[in-house]
Amino acid sequence: MLRLKPGREKSLRHRHPWIFSGAIATAEAPREPGDTVDVLSADGAFIARAAYSPASQIRARVWTFDPREPVDAEFFARRVARAVAARAPMQDAEHTGCRLIHGESDGLPGVVADRYADTVVLQLSSAGAERWRDAIVAALVGATAAACVFERSDAEVRKLEGLPPRIGVAHGTLPAAVTFAEDRLVYRADVVAGQKTGFYLDQRANRAAVRTLAAGRETLNAFCYTGGFTLAALAGGATRVVSIDSSADAIALGRENLARNPALPADRAEWCEADAFAELRKLRDRGAGFDLAVLDPPKFAPTAAHAERAARAYKDVNLLALKLLRPGGLLATFSCSGGIDASLFRKIVAGAALDAGVDASVIGRFGAGADHPVALAFPEGDYLKGLLIRKAS
Ligand code: SAH
């Protein structure tokens, strides 16, 4: 049982799922990490049932606000089945990559699951999720009939929960190559050692958008990872795509992904393993020009505390990209930093245009796809934002 300090139940009344250590008056000891606890207001009223995490500043994460709902294996079977069912309309034979469980926004704090065809990659990142691992794996197998559930519980945030990393098969057999379809293209996800669960599924709709914009355009794809936007641009008719990433493994898989799609013109692709900041400067100094640029840098600001330094990095890279664009050129620019909201991001890009001496307009906005829902009570889930910018002709 956790009893809150007076007045500290407000965010929970608004259905926000996190309870910070500073809000707790008394915690009944001793407690094992991940144990289920009832959360009471200062005057003893039931507010929620949550997973206790003694090592974390987020001391508890809510499983349910319903006093009659027990947290047991059936609870996870219900929540997992609900999340998986909601994604059914988002998948077909040409789209077999999909996020199935998106943590807090699916009522499953600390649980992420991504489907790549017959393989589901599971990422557990909280003490509560860890405690219910077996029930979650069983629920996933039941809801998806996946041939393999592979666990990639190695996100940095596990350290904050006092959890060691765990990587390995949780069910079935891992195929030699995990491949999946997106928009009639084939990709391989490196589920064992790649970033996130192996692929950035959150950009699926935005890759489709870039595909519709790319015809006849010389394209720059900075922070390309394994070539998602590269293949999309080539499929859309880009005349040339220059792809930059600092990770040799990512570039190698990008080349492999291109080779897996023999209908695409591989001779139009140039891959460059380099620091994108340095490489964009080099391109600028050489007088290079592009008609379309995609900028999808890593999370420079995981939290608001990093926002200032991150803002400089975003501005720098957007300024360079805007300079590299020809008149009438398009820039699809993204930020996946939780610490930078859409309004701040727009200001940063506006500052970049101003300093570049470029006249430009916002002609579109991007976010994560429908398989990455954002619960209205959990605005922290709204991490991915993007702008489509047109440079004046
Ligand atoms: N757009 C990609 C995802 C990009 S993730 C997709 O759709 O799949 C961000 C990428 O930036 C990662 O691949 C990471 O390796 C790369 N990266 C991080 N810092 C970098 C830097 N300084 N220069 C170039 N690439 C960098």
CSV table of C-alpha atoms and ligand atoms in Angstrom, one decimal:
chain,number,residue,atom,x,y,z
A,1,MET,CA,0.0,0.0,0.0
A,2,LEU,CA,1.2,3.5,-0.9
A,3,ARG,CA,-0.3,6.5,0.8
A,4,LEU,CA,0.1,9.8,-1.0
A,5,LYS,CA,0.8,13.2,0.6
A,6,PRO,CA,-2.2,15.5,0.9
A,7,GLY,CA,-3.1,17.0,-2.5
A,8,ARG,CA,-0.8,14.8,-4.5
A,9,GLU,CA,-3.5,12.6,-6.0
A,10,LYS,CA,-4.4,15.3,-8.6
A,11,SER,CA,-2.5,13.9,-11.6
A,12,LEU,CA,-3.8,10.4,-10.8
A,13,ARG,CA,-7.4,11.7,-10.8
A,14,HIS,CA,-6.6,12.9,-14.3
A,15,ARG,CA,-5.5,9.4,-15.1
A,16,HIS,CA,-1.8,10.1,-15.5
A,17,PRO,CA,-0.1,6.8,-14.8
A,18,TRP,CA,3.0,7.8,-12.9
A,19,ILE,CA,3.6,8.3,-9.2
A,20,PHE,CA,6.8,10.1,-8.3
A,21,SER,CA,8.7,9.4,-5.1
A,22,GLY,CA,8.1,12.9,-3.8
A,23,ALA,CA,4.3,12.4,-3.8
A,24,ILE,CA,4.4,9.4,-1.5
A,25,ALA,CA,3.9,9.9,2.3
A,26,THR,CA,4.2,6.2,3.4
A,27,ALA,CA,5.1,3.0,1.7
A,28,GLU,CA,4.3,-0.2,3.5
A,29,ALA,CA,7.6,-2.1,3.7
A,30,PRO,CA,9.2,-4.4,2.7
A,31,ARG,CA,8.3,-4.5,-0.9
A,32,GLU,CA,9.8,-6.4,-3.8
A,33,PRO,CA,10.4,-4.5,-7.1
A,34,GLY,CA,7.4,-4.8,-9.3
A,35,ASP,CA,4.9,-5.8,-6.6
A,36,THR,CA,1.4,-4.6,-7.1
A,37,VAL,CA,0.3,-2.0,-4.6
A,38,ASP,CA,-2.9,-0.1,-3.9
A,39,VAL,CA,-2.4,3.6,-4.0
A,40,LEU,CA,-4.5,5.6,-1.5
A,41,SER,CA,-5.0,9.3,-1.1
A,42,ALA,CA,-3.9,11.0,2.1
A,43,ASP,CA,-7.4,10.4,3.5
A,44,GLY,CA,-7.3,6.7,2.6
A,45,ALA,CA,-9.5,6.6,-0.5
A,46,PHE,CA,-8.5,4.1,-3.2
A,47,ILE,CA,-7.1,5.8,-6.3
A,48,ALA,CA,-5.2,3.2,-8.3
A,49,ARG,CA,-3.5,-0.2,-8.4
A,50,ALA,CA,0.1,0.2,-9.5
A,51,ALA,CA,3.5,-1.5,-9.9
A,52,TYR,CA,6.0,-0.5,-7.2
A,53,SER,CA,9.5,0.3,-8.3
A,54,PRO,CA,11.7,1.2,-5.3
A,55,ALA,CA,14.8,2.1,-7.3
A,56,SER,CA,13.1,4.6,-9.7
A,57,GLN,CA,12.1,8.2,-9.2
A,58,ILE,CA,8.9,7.1,-10.9
A,59,ARG,CA,8.1,5.0,-7.8
A,60,ALA,CA,5.0,3.4,-9.1
A,61,ARG,CA,3.2,3.0,-12.5
A,62,VAL,CA,-0.5,2.5,-12.6
A,63,TRP,CA,-2.0,-0.8,-14.0
A,64,THR,CA,-5.6,0.1,-13.2
A,65,PHE,CA,-7.8,2.8,-11.7
A,66,ASP,CA,-10.6,0.3,-11.1
A,67,PRO,CA,-10.7,-1.0,-7.5
A,68,ARG,CA,-12.5,-4.2,-8.7
A,69,GLU,CA,-9.9,-5.1,-11.3
A,70,PRO,CA,-7.2,-7.5,-10.0
A,71,VAL,CA,-3.7,-7.5,-11.5
A,72,ASP,CA,-3.1,-11.1,-12.6
A,73,ALA,CA,-2.3,-13.1,-15.7
A,74,GLU,CA,-5.8,-12.5,-17.0
A,75,PHE,CA,-5.4,-8.8,-16.7
A,76,PHE,CA,-2.4,-8.9,-19.0
A,77,ALA,CA,-4.2,-11.2,-21.4
A,78,ARG,CA,-7.0,-8.7,-21.7
A,79,ARG,CA,-4.8,-5.6,-22.1
A,80,VAL,CA,-2.5,-7.3,-24.6
A,81,ALA,CA,-5.4,-8.7,-26.6
A,82,ARG,CA,-7.0,-5.2,-26.7
A,83,ALA,CA,-3.8,-3.5,-27.9
A,84,VAL,CA,-3.2,-6.2,-30.5
A,85,ALA,CA,-6.8,-6.1,-31.8
A,86,ALA,CA,-6.7,-2.3,-32.2
A,87,ARG,CA,-3.8,-2.8,-34.7
A,88,ALA,CA,-5.6,-5.3,-36.9
A,89,PRO,CA,-6.8,-2.6,-39.4
A,90,MET,CA,-3.2,-1.2,-39.6
A,91,GLN,CA,-1.7,-4.4,-41.1
A,92,ASP,CA,-2.1,-6.3,-44.4
A,93,ALA,CA,0.2,-8.3,-46.6
A,94,GLU,CA,2.0,-5.2,-47.7
A,95,HIS,CA,2.4,-3.8,-44.2
A,96,THR,CA,3.6,-6.5,-41.8
A,97,GLY,CA,5.6,-4.2,-39.5
A,98,CYS,CA,3.5,-2.7,-36.7
A,99,ARG,CA,3.8,-1.6,-33.1
A,100,LEU,CA,1.5,-3.8,-31.1
A,101,ILE,CA,1.9,-2.4,-27.6
A,102,HIS,CA,2.9,1.2,-26.9
A,103,GLY,CA,3.5,1.3,-23.1
A,104,GLU,CA,1.5,3.7,-21.0
A,105,SER,CA,-0.8,4.6,-23.9
A,106,ASP,CA,-2.0,1.0,-24.1
A,107,GLY,CA,-2.4,0.7,-20.4
A,108,LEU,CA,0.8,-1.3,-20.1
A,109,PRO,CA,3.5,1.0,-18.6
A,110,GLY,CA,7.0,-0.3,-19.4
A,111,VAL,CA,5.8,-2.7,-22.2
A,112,VAL,CA,6.6,-2.2,-25.8
A,113,ALA,CA,6.0,-4.9,-28.5
A,114,ASP,CA,6.8,-4.5,-32.2
A,115,ARG,CA,5.7,-7.0,-34.8
A,116,TYR,CA,7.9,-7.8,-37.8
A,117,ALA,CA,5.9,-10.4,-39.8
A,118,ASP,CA,5.9,-13.6,-37.7
A,119,THR,CA,8.4,-12.3,-35.1
A,120,VAL,CA,7.3,-10.1,-32.2
A,121,VAL,CA,10.0,-8.1,-30.4
A,122,LEU,CA,9.3,-7.4,-26.7
A,123,GLN,CA,10.9,-4.6,-24.7
A,124,LEU,CA,10.2,-4.5,-21.0
A,125,SER,CA,11.6,-1.4,-19.2
A,126,SER,CA,9.9,-1.1,-15.7
A,127,ALA,CA,10.0,-3.2,-12.6
A,128,GLY,CA,6.3,-4.0,-12.9
A,129,ALA,CA,6.6,-5.1,-16.5
A,130,GLU,CA,9.6,-7.3,-15.5
A,131,ARG,CA,7.5,-8.9,-12.7
A,132,TRP,CA,4.8,-9.9,-15.1
A,133,ARG,CA,7.1,-11.0,-18.0
A,134,ASP,CA,5.9,-14.5,-18.3
A,135,ALA,CA,2.2,-13.5,-18.3
A,136,ILE,CA,3.0,-10.8,-21.0
A,137,VAL,CA,4.9,-13.2,-23.2
A,138,ALA,CA,2.1,-15.8,-22.9
A,139,ALA,CA,-0.5,-13.1,-23.7
A,140,LEU,CA,1.4,-12.0,-26.8
A,141,VAL,CA,1.8,-15.5,-28.1
A,142,GLY,CA,-2.0,-16.0,-27.5
A,143,ALA,CA,-3.0,-12.8,-29.2
A,144,THR,CA,-0.7,-12.9,-32.2
A,145,ALA,CA,0.2,-16.6,-32.8
A,146,ALA,CA,3.7,-15.3,-33.4
A,147,ALA,CA,6.3,-17.9,-34.3
A,148,CYS,CA,8.8,-16.1,-32.2
A,149,VAL,CA,8.8,-13.6,-29.4
A,150,PHE,CA,12.3,-12.1,-29.0
A,151,GLU,CA,13.1,-10.1,-26.0
A,152,ARG,CA,15.1,-6.8,-26.4
A,153,SER,CA,14.9,-5.6,-22.8
A,154,ASP,CA,18.1,-3.6,-23.0
A,155,ALA,CA,16.9,0.0,-23.1
A,156,GLU,CA,18.9,2.5,-21.1
A,157,VAL,CA,15.9,3.3,-18.9
A,158,ARG,CA,16.1,-0.1,-17.3
A,159,LYS,CA,19.1,1.1,-15.4
A,160,LEU,CA,16.9,3.7,-13.6
A,161,GLU,CA,14.7,0.8,-12.5
A,162,GLY,CA,17.6,-1.2,-11.3
A,163,LEU,CA,17.1,-3.9,-13.9
A,164,PRO,CA,19.9,-5.7,-15.8
A,165,PRO,CA,19.6,-6.0,-19.6
A,166,ARG,CA,18.1,-9.2,-21.1
A,167,ILE,CA,18.3,-10.1,-24.7
A,168,GLY,CA,17.1,-13.5,-26.1
A,169,VAL,CA,14.4,-15.7,-27.4
A,170,ALA,CA,11.3,-15.8,-25.1
A,171,HIS,CA,9.2,-18.0,-27.3
A,172,GLY,CA,9.7,-20.1,-30.4
A,173,THR,CA,12.7,-19.8,-32.7
A,174,LEU,CA,14.3,-16.7,-34.1
A,175,PRO,CA,14.4,-16.8,-37.9
A,176,ALA,CA,17.9,-16.4,-39.5
A,177,ALA,CA,16.7,-13.1,-41.0
A,178,VAL,CA,13.7,-11.1,-39.7
A,179,THR,CA,12.1,-9.5,-42.7
A,180,PHE,CA,8.9,-7.6,-43.1
A,181,ALA,CA,6.9,-5.5,-45.6
A,182,GLU,CA,6.2,-1.8,-45.6
A,183,ASP,CA,4.5,-0.2,-48.5
A,184,ARG,CA,5.4,-3.0,-50.9
A,185,LEU,CA,9.1,-2.7,-49.9
A,186,VAL,CA,11.0,-5.4,-47.9
A,187,TYR,CA,13.2,-4.5,-45.0
A,188,ARG,CA,15.2,-6.6,-42.6
A,189,ALA,CA,15.1,-5.6,-39.0
A,190,ASP,CA,18.2,-6.4,-36.9
A,191,VAL,CA,16.1,-7.4,-33.8
A,192,VAL,CA,19.2,-8.7,-31.9
A,193,ALA,CA,21.5,-5.7,-32.1
A,194,GLY,CA,19.7,-3.0,-34.0
A,195,GLN,CA,18.4,0.3,-32.6
A,196,LYS,CA,15.1,0.2,-30.7
A,197,THR,CA,13.6,-3.2,-31.5
A,198,GLY,CA,15.4,-3.2,-34.9
A,199,PHE,CA,13.4,-0.6,-36.9
A,200,TYR,CA,11.8,2.8,-36.5
A,201,LEU,CA,8.2,1.7,-37.1
A,202,ASP,CA,7.0,5.1,-35.8
A,203,GLN,CA,8.0,6.7,-39.1
A,204,ARG,CA,6.0,4.4,-41.4
A,205,ALA,CA,3.4,7.0,-42.5
A,206,ASN,CA,6.1,9.6,-42.9
A,207,ARG,CA,8.2,7.4,-45.1
A,208,ALA,CA,5.0,6.9,-47.2
A,209,ALA,CA,4.6,10.7,-47.3
A,210,VAL,CA,8.2,11.2,-48.5
A,211,ARG,CA,7.6,8.5,-51.1
A,212,THR,CA,4.8,10.6,-52.6
A,213,LEU,CA,7.1,13.7,-52.7
A,214,ALA,CA,10.3,12.3,-54.1
A,215,ALA,CA,9.6,12.0,-57.8
A,216,GLY,CA,12.3,13.7,-59.9
A,217,ARG,CA,14.0,15.0,-56.8
A,218,GLU,CA,17.6,14.8,-55.8
A,219,THR,CA,17.3,13.7,-52.2
A,220,LEU,CA,19.4,13.9,-49.0
A,221,ASN,CA,18.6,11.5,-46.2
A,222,ALA,CA,20.6,12.4,-43.1
A,223,PHE,CA,20.5,10.1,-40.0
A,224,CYS,CA,19.3,7.4,-42.4
A,225,TYR,CA,19.7,4.4,-40.0
A,226,THR,CA,18.9,1.3,-42.2
A,227,GLY,CA,17.6,3.3,-45.1
A,228,GLY,CA,13.9,3.5,-44.4
A,229,PHE,CA,13.5,6.9,-46.0
A,230,THR,CA,16.1,6.1,-48.7
A,231,LEU,CA,14.1,3.2,-50.0
A,232,ALA,CA,10.9,5.1,-49.8
A,233,ALA,CA,12.4,8.0,-51.8
A,234,LEU,CA,13.8,5.7,-54.5
A,235,ALA,CA,10.4,3.9,-54.7
A,236,GLY,CA,8.8,7.3,-55.2
A,237,GLY,CA,11.1,8.2,-58.1
A,238,ALA,CA,14.0,10.2,-56.6
A,239,THR,CA,16.7,10.7,-59.1
A,240,ARG,CA,19.5,10.3,-56.5
A,241,VAL,CA,19.5,9.7,-52.8
A,242,VAL,CA,22.5,10.5,-50.6
A,243,SER,CA,22.2,8.7,-47.2
A,244,ILE,CA,24.3,9.6,-44.2
A,245,ASP,CA,24.6,7.8,-40.8
A,246,SER,CA,27.4,7.5,-38.3
A,247,SER,CA,26.7,3.8,-37.7
A,248,ALA,CA,28.6,1.4,-40.0
A,249,ASP,CA,26.1,-1.4,-39.1
A,250,ALA,CA,23.2,0.8,-40.0
A,251,ILE,CA,24.7,1.7,-43.4
A,252,ALA,CA,25.5,-2.0,-44.1
A,253,LEU,CA,21.9,-3.0,-43.4
A,254,GLY,CA,20.7,0.0,-45.5
A,255,ARG,CA,22.7,-1.4,-48.4
A,256,GLU,CA,21.3,-4.9,-47.8
A,257,ASN,CA,17.8,-3.6,-47.6
A,258,LEU,CA,18.2,-1.9,-50.9
A,259,ALA,CA,19.5,-5.1,-52.4
A,260,ARG,CA,16.5,-6.9,-51.0
A,261,ASN,CA,14.3,-4.8,-53.3
A,262,PRO,CA,15.7,-5.4,-56.8
A,263,ALA,CA,13.0,-3.3,-58.5
A,264,LEU,CA,14.6,-0.2,-56.9
A,265,PRO,CA,17.4,1.6,-58.9
A,266,ALA,CA,20.4,0.8,-56.6
A,267,ASP,CA,22.7,2.9,-58.8
A,268,ARG,CA,20.9,6.1,-57.6
A,269,ALA,CA,21.9,5.5,-54.0
A,270,GLU,CA,25.0,6.8,-52.3
A,271,TRP,CA,25.8,5.7,-48.8
A,272,CYS,CA,28.0,7.7,-46.5
A,273,GLU,CA,29.2,6.6,-43.1
A,274,ALA,CA,29.9,9.9,-41.4
A,275,ASP,CA,28.9,12.4,-38.8
A,276,ALA,CA,26.0,14.1,-40.4
A,277,PHE,CA,26.9,17.6,-39.0
A,278,ALA,CA,30.4,17.3,-40.6
A,279,GLU,CA,29.1,15.8,-43.8
A,280,LEU,CA,26.4,18.4,-44.4
A,281,ARG,CA,29.1,21.1,-43.9
A,282,LYS,CA,31.3,19.4,-46.5
A,283,LEU,CA,28.4,19.2,-48.9
A,284,ARG,CA,27.6,22.9,-48.4
A,285,ASP,CA,31.3,23.8,-48.9
A,286,ARG,CA,31.3,21.8,-52.1
A,287,GLY,CA,28.2,23.7,-53.3
A,288,ALA,CA,26.0,20.6,-53.4
A,289,GLY,CA,22.3,21.1,-53.9
A,290,PHE,CA,19.2,18.9,-53.2
A,291,ASP,CA,15.5,19.1,-54.0
A,292,LEU,CA,14.3,17.1,-51.0
A,293,ALA,CA,16.0,16.5,-47.6
A,294,VAL,CA,15.0,14.3,-44.7
A,295,LEU,CA,16.4,15.0,-41.3
A,296,ASP,CA,15.6,12.4,-38.6
A,297,PRO,CA,18.3,12.8,-35.9
A,298,PRO,CA,18.4,10.8,-32.7
A,299,LYS,CA,16.9,11.9,-29.5
A,300,PHE,CA,19.1,14.9,-28.6
A,301,ALA,CA,16.8,15.8,-25.7
A,302,PRO,CA,15.4,12.8,-23.8
A,303,THR,CA,14.0,15.2,-21.2
A,304,ALA,CA,13.3,18.9,-21.0
A,305,ALA,CA,16.5,19.3,-19.0
A,306,HIS,CA,18.5,18.7,-22.2
A,307,ALA,CA,16.4,21.0,-24.3
A,308,GLU,CA,18.8,23.9,-24.6
A,309,ARG,CA,21.8,22.0,-25.9
A,310,ALA,CA,19.5,19.9,-28.1
A,311,ALA,CA,18.0,23.0,-29.5
A,312,ARG,CA,21.4,24.1,-30.8
A,313,ALA,CA,22.0,20.7,-32.4
A,314,TYR,CA,18.6,20.8,-34.1
A,315,LYS,CA,19.1,24.3,-35.3
A,316,ASP,CA,22.6,23.6,-36.6
A,317,VAL,CA,21.5,20.6,-38.7
A,318,ASN,CA,18.3,22.3,-40.0
A,319,LEU,CA,20.2,25.4,-41.0
A,320,LEU,CA,22.7,23.3,-43.0
A,321,ALA,CA,19.9,21.3,-44.7
A,322,LEU,CA,18.0,24.5,-45.6
A,323,LYS,CA,21.1,25.9,-47.2
A,324,LEU,CA,21.6,22.7,-49.2
A,325,LEU,CA,18.1,22.9,-50.6
A,326,ARG,CA,17.5,24.4,-54.0
A,327,PRO,CA,14.7,27.0,-54.4
A,328,GLY,CA,11.4,25.2,-54.2
A,329,GLY,CA,13.1,22.3,-52.3
A,330,LEU,CA,11.3,20.4,-49.6
A,331,LEU,CA,12.6,19.5,-46.1
A,332,ALA,CA,11.0,16.8,-44.0
A,333,THR,CA,12.5,17.5,-40.6
A,334,PHE,CA,11.8,15.5,-37.4
A,335,SER,CA,12.5,15.5,-33.7
A,336,CYS,CA,11.9,12.4,-31.5
A,337,SER,CA,13.0,14.3,-28.3
A,338,GLY,CA,10.4,14.1,-25.5
A,339,GLY,CA,12.0,17.2,-24.1
A,340,ILE,CA,11.2,19.4,-27.2
A,341,ASP,CA,7.5,19.9,-28.0
A,342,ALA,CA,6.0,20.7,-31.3
A,343,SER,CA,5.9,24.5,-30.7
A,344,LEU,CA,9.5,24.7,-29.6
A,345,PHE,CA,10.6,22.5,-32.5
A,346,ARG,CA,8.8,24.9,-34.9
A,347,LYS,CA,10.6,27.9,-33.3
A,348,ILE,CA,14.0,26.1,-33.7
A,349,VAL,CA,13.4,25.4,-37.3
A,350,ALA,CA,12.2,29.0,-37.8
A,351,GLY,CA,15.4,30.2,-36.2
A,352,ALA,CA,17.5,28.0,-38.5
A,353,ALA,CA,15.7,29.5,-41.6
A,354,LEU,CA,16.3,33.0,-40.3
A,355,ASP,CA,20.0,32.4,-39.7
A,356,ALA,CA,20.3,30.7,-43.1
A,357,GLY,CA,18.7,33.7,-44.7
A,358,VAL,CA,16.1,31.4,-46.2
A,359,ASP,CA,12.5,32.2,-46.9
A,360,ALA,CA,10.5,29.0,-46.1
A,361,SER,CA,7.0,27.9,-45.1
A,362,VAL,CA,5.5,25.0,-43.2
A,363,ILE,CA,3.3,23.0,-45.6
A,364,GLY,CA,2.7,19.9,-43.6
A,365,ARG,CA,3.1,18.3,-40.1
A,366,PHE,CA,4.1,14.8,-39.1
A,367,GLY,CA,3.7,12.6,-36.1
A,368,ALA,CA,3.9,9.0,-35.2
A,369,GLY,CA,1.4,6.6,-36.8
A,370,ALA,CA,-1.8,5.2,-35.4
A,371,ASP,CA,0.0,2.2,-34.0
A,372,HIS,CA,1.8,4.6,-31.6
A,373,PRO,CA,-1.2,6.1,-29.9
A,374,VAL,CA,-0.9,8.9,-27.3
A,375,ALA,CA,-3.3,8.5,-24.4
A,376,LEU,CA,-4.9,11.9,-23.7
A,377,ALA,CA,-3.9,11.6,-20.1
A,378,PHE,CA,-0.3,10.9,-21.0
A,379,PRO,CA,1.1,13.8,-23.1
A,380,GLU,CA,4.7,12.5,-22.5
A,381,GLY,CA,3.8,9.9,-25.1
A,382,ASP,CA,3.7,12.5,-27.8
A,383,TYR,CA,7.4,12.4,-28.6
A,384,LEU,CA,7.7,12.3,-32.4
A,385,LYS,CA,7.0,15.5,-34.3
A,386,GLY,CA,7.9,16.7,-37.8
A,387,LEU,CA,7.5,19.5,-40.2
A,388,LEU,CA,7.4,19.6,-44.0
A,389,ILE,CA,9.0,22.8,-45.0
A,390,ARG,CA,9.1,24.4,-48.5
A,391,LYS,CA,11.9,26.7,-49.4
A,392,ALA,CA,10.6,29.6,-51.5
A,393,SER,CA,11.4,29.4,-55.2
B,1,SAH,N1,15.1,7.8,-40.2
B,1,SAH,C1,15.5,6.5,-39.7
B,1,SAH,C2,15.7,6.5,-38.2
B,1,SAH,C3,16.8,7.4,-37.8
B,1,SAH,S1,17.3,7.2,-36.1
B,1,SAH,C4,14.4,5.4,-40.2
B,1,SAH,O1,13.4,5.8,-40.7
B,1,SAH,O2,14.7,4.2,-40.0
B,1,SAH,C5,18.7,8.2,-35.9
B,1,SAH,C6,20.0,7.7,-36.6
B,1,SAH,O3,21.0,8.8,-36.4
B,1,SAH,C7,20.6,6.5,-36.1
B,1,SAH,O4,20.7,5.5,-37.1
B,1,SAH,C8,22.0,6.9,-35.6
B,1,SAH,O5,23.0,5.9,-35.9
B,1,SAH,C9,22.2,8.1,-36.3
B,1,SAH,N2,23.2,9.1,-35.8
B,1,SAH,C10,23.3,9.5,-34.5
B,1,SAH,N3,24.2,10.5,-34.4
B,1,SAH,C11,24.6,10.8,-35.6
B,1,SAH,C12,25.5,11.7,-36.2
B,1,SAH,N4,26.1,12.6,-35.4
B,1,SAH,N5,25.7,11.7,-37.5
B,1,SAH,C13,25.1,10.8,-38.3
B,1,SAH,N6,24.2,9.9,-37.8
B,1,SAH,C14,24.0,9.9,-36.5
